[in-house]
PDB file of C-alpha atoms in Angstrom:
ATOM      1  CA  UNK N   7      13.673 -79.456 -84.521  1.00 44.00           C
ATOM      2  CA  UNK N   8      14.473 -76.535 -82.263  1.00 47.00           C
ATOM      3  CA  UNK N   9      15.948 -76.985 -78.834  1.00 48.00           C
ATOM      4  CA  UNK N  10      13.376 -77.603 -76.120  1.00 50.00           C
ATOM      5  CA  UNK N  11      13.107 -74.991 -73.411  1.00 44.00           C
ATOM      6  CA  UNK N  12      12.859 -76.131 -69.816  1.00 54.00           C
ATOM      7  CA  UNK N  13      10.510 -73.577 -68.253  1.00 42.00           C
ATOM      8  CA  UNK N  14      11.752 -74.489 -64.786  1.00 51.00           C
ATOM      9  CA  UNK N  15      15.203 -73.198 -65.669  1.00 51.00           C
ATOM     10  CA  UNK N  16      13.961 -69.741 -66.614  1.00 46.00           C
ATOM     11  CA  UNK N  17      14.436 -67.529 -63.616  1.00 51.00           C
ATOM     12  CA  UNK N  18      11.792 -64.976 -62.907  1.00 48.00           C
ATOM     13  CA  UNK N  19      13.072 -61.489 -62.114  1.00 47.00           C
ATOM     14  CA  UNK N  20      13.390 -60.994 -58.387  1.00 49.00           C
ATOM     15  CA  UNK N  21      10.483 -59.133 -56.880  1.00 56.00           C
ATOM     16  CA  UNK N  22      11.424 -55.724 -55.585  1.00 63.00           C
ATOM     17  CA  UNK N  23      10.484 -55.638 -51.934  1.00 76.00           C
ATOM     18  CA  UNK N  24       8.928 -52.373 -50.879  1.00 88.00           C
ATOM     19  CA  UNK N  25      10.306 -50.743 -47.738  1.00 95.00           C
ATOM     20  CA  UNK N  26       9.002 -51.456 -44.266  1.00 98.00           C
ATOM     21  CA  UNK N  27       7.873 -48.314 -42.429  1.00 99.00           C
ATOM     22  CA  UNK N  28       7.807 -48.300 -38.622  1.00 99.00           C
ATOM     23  CA  UNK N  29       5.664 -45.457 -37.240  1.00 99.00           C
ATOM     24  CA  UNK N  30       6.286 -44.149 -33.732  1.00 99.00           C
ATOM     25  CA  UNK N  31       3.814 -41.841 -31.968  1.00 99.00           C
ATOM     26  CA  UNK N  32       4.530 -38.890 -29.697  1.00 98.00           C
ATOM     27  CA  UNK N  33       3.600 -38.245 -26.080  1.00 97.00           C
ATOM     28  CA  UNK N  34      -0.037 -39.079 -25.215  1.00 98.00           C
ATOM     29  CA  UNK N  35      -0.549 -40.726 -28.593  1.00 98.00           C
ATOM     30  CA  UNK N  36      -0.466 -44.352 -29.626  1.00 98.00           C
ATOM     31  CA  UNK N  37      -0.322 -46.638 -32.637  1.00 99.00           C
ATOM     32  CA  UNK N  38      -3.924 -45.595 -33.342  1.00 99.00           C
ATOM     33  CA  UNK N  39      -2.744 -42.118 -34.467  1.00 98.00           C
ATOM     34  CA  UNK N  40      -1.516 -43.567 -37.743  1.00 99.00           C
ATOM     35  CA  UNK N  41      -4.677 -45.347 -38.885  1.00 99.00           C
ATOM     36  CA  UNK N  42      -5.225 -43.181 -41.990  1.00 99.00           C
ATOM     37  CA  UNK N  43      -1.592 -43.197 -43.098  1.00 99.00           C
ATOM     38  CA  UNK N  44      -1.230 -46.923 -42.477  1.00 99.00           C
ATOM     39  CA  UNK N  45      -4.300 -47.653 -44.579  1.00 98.00           C
ATOM     40  CA  UNK N  46      -3.062 -45.471 -47.456  1.00 98.00           C
ATOM     41  CA  UNK N  47       0.418 -46.962 -47.460  1.00 98.00           C
ATOM     42  CA  UNK N  48      -0.635 -50.580 -47.079  1.00 98.00           C
ATOM     43  CA  UNK N  49      -3.087 -50.129 -49.951  1.00 97.00           C
ATOM     44  CA  UNK N  50      -0.084 -48.997 -52.011  1.00 95.00           C
ATOM     45  CA  UNK N  51       1.825 -52.161 -51.152  1.00 96.00           C
ATOM     46  CA  UNK N  52       4.075 -50.945 -48.345  1.00 97.00           C
ATOM     47  CA  UNK N  53       4.612 -52.824 -45.116  1.00 97.00           C
ATOM     48  CA  UNK N  54       3.725 -50.698 -42.092  1.00 98.00           C
ATOM     49  CA  UNK N  55       4.170 -51.365 -38.376  1.00 99.00           C
ATOM     50  CA  UNK N  56       2.825 -49.019 -35.696  1.00 99.00           C
ATOM     51  CA  UNK N  57       4.406 -49.152 -32.255  1.00 99.00           C
ATOM     52  CA  UNK N  58       2.764 -48.550 -28.881  1.00 99.00           C
ATOM     53  CA  UNK N  59       5.423 -47.233 -26.520  1.00 99.00           C
ATOM     54  CA  UNK N  60       5.121 -48.056 -22.827  1.00 99.00           C
ATOM     55  CA  UNK N  61       2.049 -46.503 -21.232  1.00 98.00           C
ATOM     56  CA  UNK N  62       0.592 -45.575 -24.639  1.00 98.00           C
ATOM     57  CA  UNK N  63      -2.227 -46.915 -26.773  1.00 97.00           C
ATOM     58  CA  UNK N  64      -3.101 -50.443 -25.719  1.00 97.00           C
ATOM     59  CA  UNK N  65      -0.042 -50.871 -23.480  1.00 98.00           C
ATOM     60  CA  UNK N  66      -1.421 -51.367 -19.949  1.00 97.00           C
ATOM     61  CA  UNK N  67       1.364 -49.544 -18.066  1.00 98.00           C
ATOM     62  CA  UNK N  68       0.587 -46.459 -15.986  1.00 98.00           C
ATOM     63  CA  UNK N  69       2.544 -43.390 -17.134  1.00 98.00           C
ATOM     64  CA  UNK N  70       3.174 -42.445 -13.505  1.00 98.00           C
ATOM     65  CA  UNK N  71       5.169 -45.660 -13.046  1.00 98.00           C
ATOM     66  CA  UNK N  72       7.508 -45.005 -16.001  1.00 98.00           C
ATOM     67  CA  UNK N  73      10.494 -43.018 -14.772  1.00 97.00           C
ATOM     68  CA  UNK N  74      13.222 -43.625 -17.365  1.00 98.00           C
ATOM     69  CA  UNK N  75      13.365 -43.108 -21.104  1.00 98.00           C
ATOM     70  CA  UNK N  76      14.866 -46.562 -21.597  1.00 98.00           C
ATOM     71  CA  UNK N  77      11.785 -48.054 -19.949  1.00 98.00           C
ATOM     72  CA  UNK N  78       9.385 -45.904 -21.986  1.00 99.00           C
ATOM     73  CA  UNK N  79      11.109 -46.702 -25.289  1.00 99.00           C
ATOM     74  CA  UNK N  80      11.560 -50.432 -24.632  1.00 99.00           C
ATOM     75  CA  UNK N  81       8.797 -51.547 -27.041  1.00 99.00           C
ATOM     76  CA  UNK N  82      10.617 -49.904 -29.958  1.00 99.00           C
ATOM     77  CA  UNK N  83      13.977 -51.277 -28.839  1.00 99.00           C
ATOM     78  CA  UNK N  84      12.467 -54.765 -28.548  1.00 99.00           C
ATOM     79  CA  UNK N  85      10.997 -54.426 -32.032  1.00 99.00           C
ATOM     80  CA  UNK N  86      14.367 -53.401 -33.479  1.00 98.00           C
ATOM     81  CA  UNK N  87      16.066 -56.307 -31.701  1.00 98.00           C
ATOM     82  CA  UNK N  88      13.590 -58.713 -33.288  1.00 98.00           C
ATOM     83  CA  UNK N  89      14.555 -57.747 -36.848  1.00 97.00           C
ATOM     84  CA  UNK N  90      16.698 -60.223 -38.749  1.00 94.00           C
ATOM     85  CA  UNK N  91      20.284 -59.293 -39.605  1.00 90.00           C
ATOM     86  CA  UNK N  92      19.433 -58.464 -43.219  1.00 91.00           C
ATOM     87  CA  UNK N  93      16.193 -56.602 -42.474  1.00 94.00           C
ATOM     88  CA  UNK N  94      16.202 -52.806 -42.564  1.00 96.00           C
ATOM     89  CA  UNK N  95      13.335 -50.437 -41.812  1.00 98.00           C
ATOM     90  CA  UNK N  96      12.384 -46.800 -42.224  1.00 99.00           C
ATOM     91  CA  UNK N  97      11.640 -45.233 -38.855  1.00 99.00           C
ATOM     92  CA  UNK N  98       9.143 -42.370 -38.614  1.00 99.00           C
ATOM     93  CA  UNK N  99       8.891 -40.490 -35.326  1.00 99.00           C
ATOM     94  CA  UNK N 100       6.216 -37.911 -34.569  1.00 99.00           C
ATOM     95  CA  UNK N 101       6.757 -35.183 -31.952  1.00 99.00           C
ATOM     96  CA  UNK N 102       8.479 -36.768 -28.920  1.00 99.00           C
ATOM     97  CA  UNK N 103       8.714 -39.917 -31.029  1.00 99.00           C
ATOM     98  CA  UNK N 104      11.756 -38.222 -32.522  1.00 99.00           C
ATOM     99  CA  UNK N 105      13.615 -39.038 -29.317  1.00 99.00           C
ATOM    100  CA  UNK N 106      12.570 -42.666 -29.693  1.00 99.00           C
ATOM    101  CA  UNK N 107      13.910 -43.041 -33.224  1.00 99.00           C
ATOM    102  CA  UNK N 108      17.108 -41.183 -32.313  1.00 98.00           C
ATOM    103  CA  UNK N 109      17.814 -43.698 -29.559  1.00 97.00           C
ATOM    104  CA  UNK N 110      17.094 -46.499 -32.029  1.00 97.00           C
ATOM    105  CA  UNK N 111      19.508 -44.908 -34.511  1.00 97.00           C
ATOM    106  CA  UNK N 112      22.239 -44.895 -31.864  1.00 95.00           C
ATOM    107  CA  UNK N 113      21.723 -48.562 -31.029  1.00 94.00           C
ATOM    108  CA  UNK N 114      20.506 -50.125 -34.282  1.00 95.00           C
ATOM    109  CA  UNK N 115      21.867 -47.902 -37.040  1.00 94.00           C
ATOM    110  CA  UNK N 116      22.714 -50.915 -39.198  1.00 94.00           C
ATOM    111  CA  UNK N 117      19.022 -51.880 -39.282  1.00 96.00           C
ATOM    112  CA  UNK N 118      17.694 -48.454 -40.309  1.00 98.00           C
ATOM    113  CA  UNK N 119      17.509 -47.287 -43.920  1.00 97.00           C
ATOM    114  CA  UNK N 120      16.173 -43.862 -43.007  1.00 98.00           C
ATOM    115  CA  UNK N 121      14.931 -41.898 -40.003  1.00 99.00           C
ATOM    116  CA  UNK N 122      12.067 -39.485 -40.693  1.00 99.00           C
ATOM    117  CA  UNK N 123      11.290 -36.790 -38.125  1.00 99.00           C
ATOM    118  CA  UNK N 124       7.706 -35.542 -38.363  1.00 99.00           C
ATOM    119  CA  UNK N 125       7.195 -32.329 -36.375  1.00 99.00           C
ATOM    120  CA  UNK N 126       9.574 -34.140 -34.087  1.00 99.00           C
ATOM    121  CA  UNK N 127      12.204 -33.560 -31.441  1.00 99.00           C
ATOM    122  CA  UNK N 128      15.439 -34.059 -33.390  1.00 99.00           C
ATOM    123  CA  UNK N 129      18.363 -33.803 -30.969  1.00 98.00           C
ATOM    124  CA  UNK N 130      21.427 -35.948 -31.594  1.00 96.00           C
ATOM    125  CA  UNK N 131      22.180 -36.482 -27.887  1.00 96.00           C
ATOM    126  CA  UNK N 132      18.745 -35.825 -26.376  1.00 96.00           C
ATOM    127  CA  UNK N 133      18.235 -33.272 -23.610  1.00 97.00           C
ATOM    128  CA  UNK N 134      21.801 -32.493 -22.546  1.00 95.00           C
ATOM    129  CA  UNK N 135      21.809 -28.680 -22.439  1.00 95.00           C
ATOM    130  CA  UNK N 136      19.448 -25.796 -21.724  1.00 95.00           C
ATOM    131  CA  UNK N 137      19.437 -25.052 -25.450  1.00 96.00           C
ATOM    132  CA  UNK N 138      18.263 -28.598 -26.174  1.00 96.00           C
ATOM    133  CA  UNK N 139      15.327 -28.058 -23.837  1.00 96.00           C
ATOM    134  CA  UNK N 140      14.547 -24.652 -25.353  1.00 96.00           C
ATOM    135  CA  UNK N 141      14.317 -25.906 -28.912  1.00 97.00           C
ATOM    136  CA  UNK N 142      13.088 -29.433 -28.229  1.00 96.00           C
ATOM    137  CA  UNK N 143      10.361 -29.071 -25.592  1.00 97.00           C
ATOM    138  CA  UNK N 144       6.935 -27.635 -26.512  1.00 96.00           C
ATOM    139  CA  UNK N 145       6.185 -24.244 -24.974  1.00 95.00           C
ATOM    140  CA  UNK N 146       2.426 -23.927 -24.529  1.00 97.00           C
ATOM    141  CA  UNK N 147       2.560 -20.918 -22.219  1.00 95.00           C
ATOM    142  CA  UNK N 148       0.784 -18.857 -24.858  1.00 96.00           C
ATOM    143  CA  UNK N 149      -2.370 -20.806 -24.062  1.00 97.00           C
ATOM    144  CA  UNK N 150      -2.338 -19.892 -20.376  1.00 95.00           C
ATOM    145  CA  UNK N 151      -0.949 -21.248 -17.142  1.00 91.00           C
ATOM    146  CA  UNK N 152      -3.377 -24.145 -16.798  1.00 95.00           C
ATOM    147  CA  UNK N 153      -2.798 -26.182 -19.957  1.00 98.00           C
ATOM    148  CA  UNK N 154      -1.802 -29.555 -18.522  1.00 98.00           C
ATOM    149  CA  UNK N 155      -3.402 -32.093 -16.251  1.00 98.00           C
ATOM    150  CA  UNK N 156      -0.464 -33.396 -14.218  1.00 98.00           C
ATOM    151  CA  UNK N 157       0.117 -36.661 -12.374  1.00 98.00           C
ATOM    152  CA  UNK N 158       2.294 -36.947  -9.268  1.00 98.00           C
ATOM    153  CA  UNK N 159       3.189 -40.610  -9.005  1.00 97.00           C
ATOM    154  CA  UNK N 160       6.067 -39.929  -6.600  1.00 97.00           C
ATOM    155  CA  UNK N 161       4.039 -37.683  -4.314  1.00 97.00           C
ATOM    156  CA  UNK N 162       2.644 -34.160  -4.394  1.00 96.00           C
ATOM    157  CA  UNK N 163       5.936 -32.719  -3.138  1.00 96.00           C
ATOM    158  CA  UNK N 164       7.902 -34.269  -6.035  1.00 96.00           C
ATOM    159  CA  UNK N 165       8.130 -33.280  -9.724  1.00 96.00           C
ATOM    160  CA  UNK N 166       5.206 -34.439 -11.883  1.00 98.00           C
ATOM    161  CA  UNK N 167       5.527 -37.868 -13.446  1.00 98.00           C
ATOM    162  CA  UNK N 168       2.894 -37.516 -16.179  1.00 98.00           C
ATOM    163  CA  UNK N 169       1.077 -34.849 -18.164  1.00 98.00           C
ATOM    164  CA  UNK N 170      -1.678 -34.496 -20.727  1.00 98.00           C
ATOM    165  CA  UNK N 171      -3.108 -31.402 -22.400  1.00 99.00           C
ATOM    166  CA  UNK N 172      -6.512 -30.719 -20.874  1.00 98.00           C
ATOM    167  CA  UNK N 173      -9.314 -32.039 -23.026  1.00 98.00           C
ATOM    168  CA  UNK N 174     -10.963 -28.673 -23.602  1.00 98.00           C
ATOM    169  CA  UNK N 175      -7.709 -27.334 -25.107  1.00 98.00           C
ATOM    170  CA  UNK N 176      -6.647 -30.324 -27.187  1.00 99.00           C
ATOM    171  CA  UNK N 177      -8.358 -29.336 -30.425  1.00 98.00           C
ATOM    172  CA  UNK N 178      -7.217 -25.719 -30.195  1.00 98.00           C
ATOM    173  CA  UNK N 179      -3.575 -26.673 -29.597  1.00 99.00           C
ATOM    174  CA  UNK N 180      -2.986 -30.037 -31.275  1.00 99.00           C
ATOM    175  CA  UNK N 181      -5.699 -30.630 -33.897  1.00 99.00           C
ATOM    176  CA  UNK N 182      -6.869 -27.192 -35.051  1.00 99.00           C
ATOM    177  CA  UNK N 183      -6.740 -28.135 -38.761  1.00 99.00           C
ATOM    178  CA  UNK N 184      -7.864 -31.749 -38.336  1.00 99.00           C
ATOM    179  CA  UNK N 185     -11.354 -33.105 -39.052  1.00 98.00           C
ATOM    180  CA  UNK N 186     -13.675 -32.821 -36.077  1.00 98.00           C
ATOM    181  CA  UNK N 187     -14.251 -36.562 -35.984  1.00 98.00           C
ATOM    182  CA  UNK N 188     -10.515 -37.203 -35.639  1.00 99.00           C
ATOM    183  CA  UNK N 189     -10.036 -34.752 -32.796  1.00 98.00           C
ATOM    184  CA  UNK N 190     -13.087 -36.302 -31.110  1.00 98.00           C
ATOM    185  CA  UNK N 191     -11.578 -39.769 -31.514  1.00 98.00           C
ATOM    186  CA  UNK N 192      -8.241 -38.529 -30.185  1.00 98.00           C
ATOM    187  CA  UNK N 193      -9.906 -37.026 -27.116  1.00 98.00           C
ATOM    188  CA  UNK N 194     -11.245 -40.505 -26.337  1.00 98.00           C
ATOM    189  CA  UNK N 195      -7.896 -42.269 -26.813  1.00 98.00           C
ATOM    190  CA  UNK N 196      -5.059 -39.978 -25.697  1.00 99.00           C
ATOM    191  CA  UNK N 197      -3.426 -40.872 -22.390  1.00 98.00           C
ATOM    192  CA  UNK N 198      -1.145 -39.034 -19.973  1.00 98.00           C
ATOM    193  CA  UNK N 199       2.470 -39.165 -21.126  1.00 98.00           C
ATOM    194  CA  UNK N 200       5.419 -40.049 -18.848  1.00 98.00           C
ATOM    195  CA  UNK N 201       7.134 -36.667 -18.796  1.00 97.00           C
ATOM    196  CA  UNK N 202       9.626 -37.696 -16.126  1.00 97.00           C
ATOM    197  CA  UNK N 203      10.850 -40.427 -18.466  1.00 98.00           C
ATOM    198  CA  UNK N 204      11.056 -38.071 -21.436  1.00 98.00           C
ATOM    199  CA  UNK N 205      13.072 -35.542 -19.471  1.00 96.00           C
ATOM    200  CA  UNK N 206      15.693 -38.250 -18.909  1.00 96.00           C
ATOM    201  CA  UNK N 207      16.231 -38.830 -22.648  1.00 98.00           C
ATOM    202  CA  UNK N 208      20.010 -38.453 -23.014  1.00 96.00           C
ATOM    203  CA  UNK N 209      22.161 -40.450 -25.386  1.00 94.00           C
ATOM    204  CA  UNK N 210      25.639 -39.341 -24.316  1.00 83.00           C
ATOM    205  CA  UNK N 211      26.922 -42.869 -23.813  1.00 72.00           C
ATOM    206  CA  UNK N 212      25.737 -44.113 -27.174  1.00 64.00           C
ATOM    207  CA  UNK N 213      27.575 -44.830 -30.432  1.00 66.00           C
ATOM    208  CA  UNK N 214      27.700 -41.427 -32.131  1.00 77.00           C
ATOM    209  CA  UNK N 215      29.306 -42.816 -35.289  1.00 79.00           C
ATOM    210  CA  UNK N 216      26.373 -45.203 -35.673  1.00 82.00           C
ATOM    211  CA  UNK N 217      23.736 -42.473 -35.502  1.00 91.00           C
ATOM    212  CA  UNK N 218      25.553 -40.284 -38.032  1.00 90.00           C
ATOM    213  CA  UNK N 219      25.438 -43.101 -40.587  1.00 92.00           C
ATOM    214  CA  UNK N 220      21.637 -43.114 -40.583  1.00 97.00           C
ATOM    215  CA  UNK N 221      20.174 -40.793 -43.273  1.00 98.00           C
ATOM    216  CA  UNK N 222      17.588 -38.368 -41.912  1.00 98.00           C
ATOM    217  CA  UNK N 223      14.671 -36.408 -43.363  1.00 99.00           C
ATOM    218  CA  UNK N 224      12.668 -33.763 -41.500  1.00 99.00           C
ATOM    219  CA  UNK N 225       9.015 -33.006 -42.290  1.00 99.00           C
ATOM    220  CA  UNK N 226       8.021 -29.571 -40.995  1.00 99.00           C
ATOM    221  CA  UNK N 227       4.457 -28.769 -39.983  1.00 99.00           C
ATOM    222  CA  UNK N 228       3.966 -25.135 -40.862  1.00 99.00           C
ATOM    223  CA  UNK N 229       0.963 -24.348 -38.632  1.00 99.00           C
ATOM    224  CA  UNK N 230       2.140 -26.323 -35.617  1.00 99.00           C
ATOM    225  CA  UNK N 231       1.158 -24.914 -32.212  1.00 99.00           C
ATOM    226  CA  UNK N 232       3.011 -27.596 -30.232  1.00 99.00           C
ATOM    227  CA  UNK N 233       6.480 -27.891 -31.784  1.00 98.00           C
ATOM    228  CA  UNK N 234       6.476 -24.461 -33.374  1.00 98.00           C
ATOM    229  CA  UNK N 235       8.051 -23.938 -36.826  1.00 98.00           C
ATOM    230  CA  UNK N 236      10.856 -21.832 -35.335  1.00 98.00           C
ATOM    231  CA  UNK N 237      11.725 -24.683 -32.960  1.00 98.00           C
ATOM    232  CA  UNK N 238      11.740 -27.108 -35.860  1.00 99.00           C
ATOM    233  CA  UNK N 239      14.033 -24.760 -37.795  1.00 98.00           C
ATOM    234  CA  UNK N 240      16.403 -24.508 -34.832  1.00 98.00           C
ATOM    235  CA  UNK N 241      16.704 -28.290 -34.580  1.00 98.00           C
ATOM    236  CA  UNK N 242      17.215 -28.590 -38.336  1.00 99.00           C
ATOM    237  CA  UNK N 243      19.995 -25.987 -38.179  1.00 98.00           C
ATOM    238  CA  UNK N 244      21.632 -27.684 -35.196  1.00 97.00           C
ATOM    239  CA  UNK N 245      21.680 -31.187 -36.735  1.00 97.00           C
ATOM    240  CA  UNK N 246      21.002 -30.814 -40.477  1.00 98.00           C
ATOM    241  CA  UNK N 247      19.144 -33.668 -42.199  1.00 98.00           C
ATOM    242  CA  UNK N 248      19.650 -34.551 -45.854  1.00 97.00           C
ATOM    243  CA  UNK N 249      16.163 -33.355 -46.856  1.00 97.00           C
ATOM    244  CA  UNK N 250      13.508 -31.039 -45.410  1.00 98.00           C
ATOM    245  CA  UNK N 251       9.873 -31.118 -46.541  1.00 98.00           C
ATOM    246  CA  UNK N 252       7.103 -28.728 -45.478  1.00 98.00           C
ATOM    247  CA  UNK N 253       3.467 -29.630 -44.794  1.00 98.00           C
ATOM    248  CA  UNK N 254       0.655 -27.089 -44.467  1.00 98.00           C
ATOM    249  CA  UNK N 255      -0.716 -28.800 -41.395  1.00 99.00           C
ATOM    250  CA  UNK N 256      -1.205 -28.614 -37.659  1.00 99.00           C
ATOM    251  CA  UNK N 257       0.770 -30.782 -35.238  1.00 99.00           C
ATOM    252  CA  UNK N 258      -1.205 -33.852 -36.353  1.00 99.00           C
ATOM    253  CA  UNK N 259      -0.753 -34.274 -40.118  1.00 99.00           C
ATOM    254  CA  UNK N 260      -1.735 -37.955 -39.877  1.00 99.00           C
ATOM    255  CA  UNK N 261      -5.240 -36.509 -39.353  1.00 99.00           C
ATOM    256  CA  UNK N 262      -5.151 -33.151 -41.145  1.00 99.00           C
ATOM    257  CA  UNK N 263      -3.063 -34.078 -44.223  1.00 99.00           C
ATOM    258  CA  UNK N 264      -2.807 -37.890 -44.457  1.00 99.00           C
ATOM    259  CA  UNK N 265      -2.530 -38.069 -48.258  1.00 98.00           C
ATOM    260  CA  UNK N 266       0.251 -35.483 -48.394  1.00 98.00           C
ATOM    261  CA  UNK N 267       2.015 -37.102 -45.457  1.00 99.00           C
ATOM    262  CA  UNK N 268       1.912 -40.553 -47.046  1.00 98.00           C
ATOM    263  CA  UNK N 269       3.271 -39.016 -50.244  1.00 98.00           C
ATOM    264  CA  UNK N 270       6.123 -37.358 -48.376  1.00 98.00           C
ATOM    265  CA  UNK N 271       7.013 -40.623 -46.635  1.00 98.00           C
ATOM    266  CA  UNK N 272       7.179 -42.407 -49.984  1.00 97.00           C
ATOM    267  CA  UNK N 273       9.232 -39.528 -51.422  1.00 97.00           C
ATOM    268  CA  UNK N 274      11.591 -39.704 -48.442  1.00 97.00           C
ATOM    269  CA  UNK N 275      12.026 -43.435 -48.988  1.00 96.00           C
ATOM    270  CA  UNK N 276      12.846 -42.836 -52.651  1.00 94.00           C
ATOM    271  CA  UNK N 277      15.538 -40.333 -51.620  1.00 91.00           C
ATOM    272  CA  UNK N 278      17.566 -43.230 -50.184  1.00 88.00           C
ATOM    273  CA  UNK N 279      16.818 -45.626 -53.015  1.00 84.00           C
ATOM    274  CA  UNK N 280      13.692 -47.283 -51.601  1.00 81.00           C
ATOM    275  CA  UNK N 281      10.450 -47.283 -53.553  1.00 70.00           C
TER     276      UNK N 281
END
């Protein structure tokens, strides 16, 4: 008779674990921004986490009380600290969320497979020079002198502590290619952003070797009225990523082009061997 086979001894092939995407919103946004993309990617088997930075989304903090970037970005830093030693994630930062994932790359480079900058501020050391400010800060002066609603948490004679684009201008500036229902939802959920904290985003004391080990991809938004394409190009030229993709979208592709955006995120993951 033939030799009996012990089925318990036959090892099943190890399941390939799909990458874990961590999505980080920009100023005034929140985890809610990503609802379409999260749904698409989770339905395709990917693990997705969406972060609320301090004073954003469901976080109860008042933007006018947040005066340092470290304080603002603490939820992401806490999340990265909670990862196990062998767990690596793909960070995706939108708009000012680029500053958040850059700080994470400085501090937790060994836990990051890839950093994806989506219409994002991509400055290796943050706002250290006038040129950094020129290419990394949105210039909305083309829409008039009264674009922002400002908050003065330190007093009327001090610099503003928070800002939000006025509601009547939000669709025209931020969501001009997005479905009407999404821009309506956003108008109900956006919150003032802690601009004083963002202005303090500097990473000069960080581990520069660590951040350079993290692969980067940039996704350009070709009809962006917030971080204009020429600003995106300037940041790409200054600190070149390994890949650059282009989306025919406004500043909010998670609303205006969610299927294409999800596809680009999966493509970016594949570029570093994750699929």
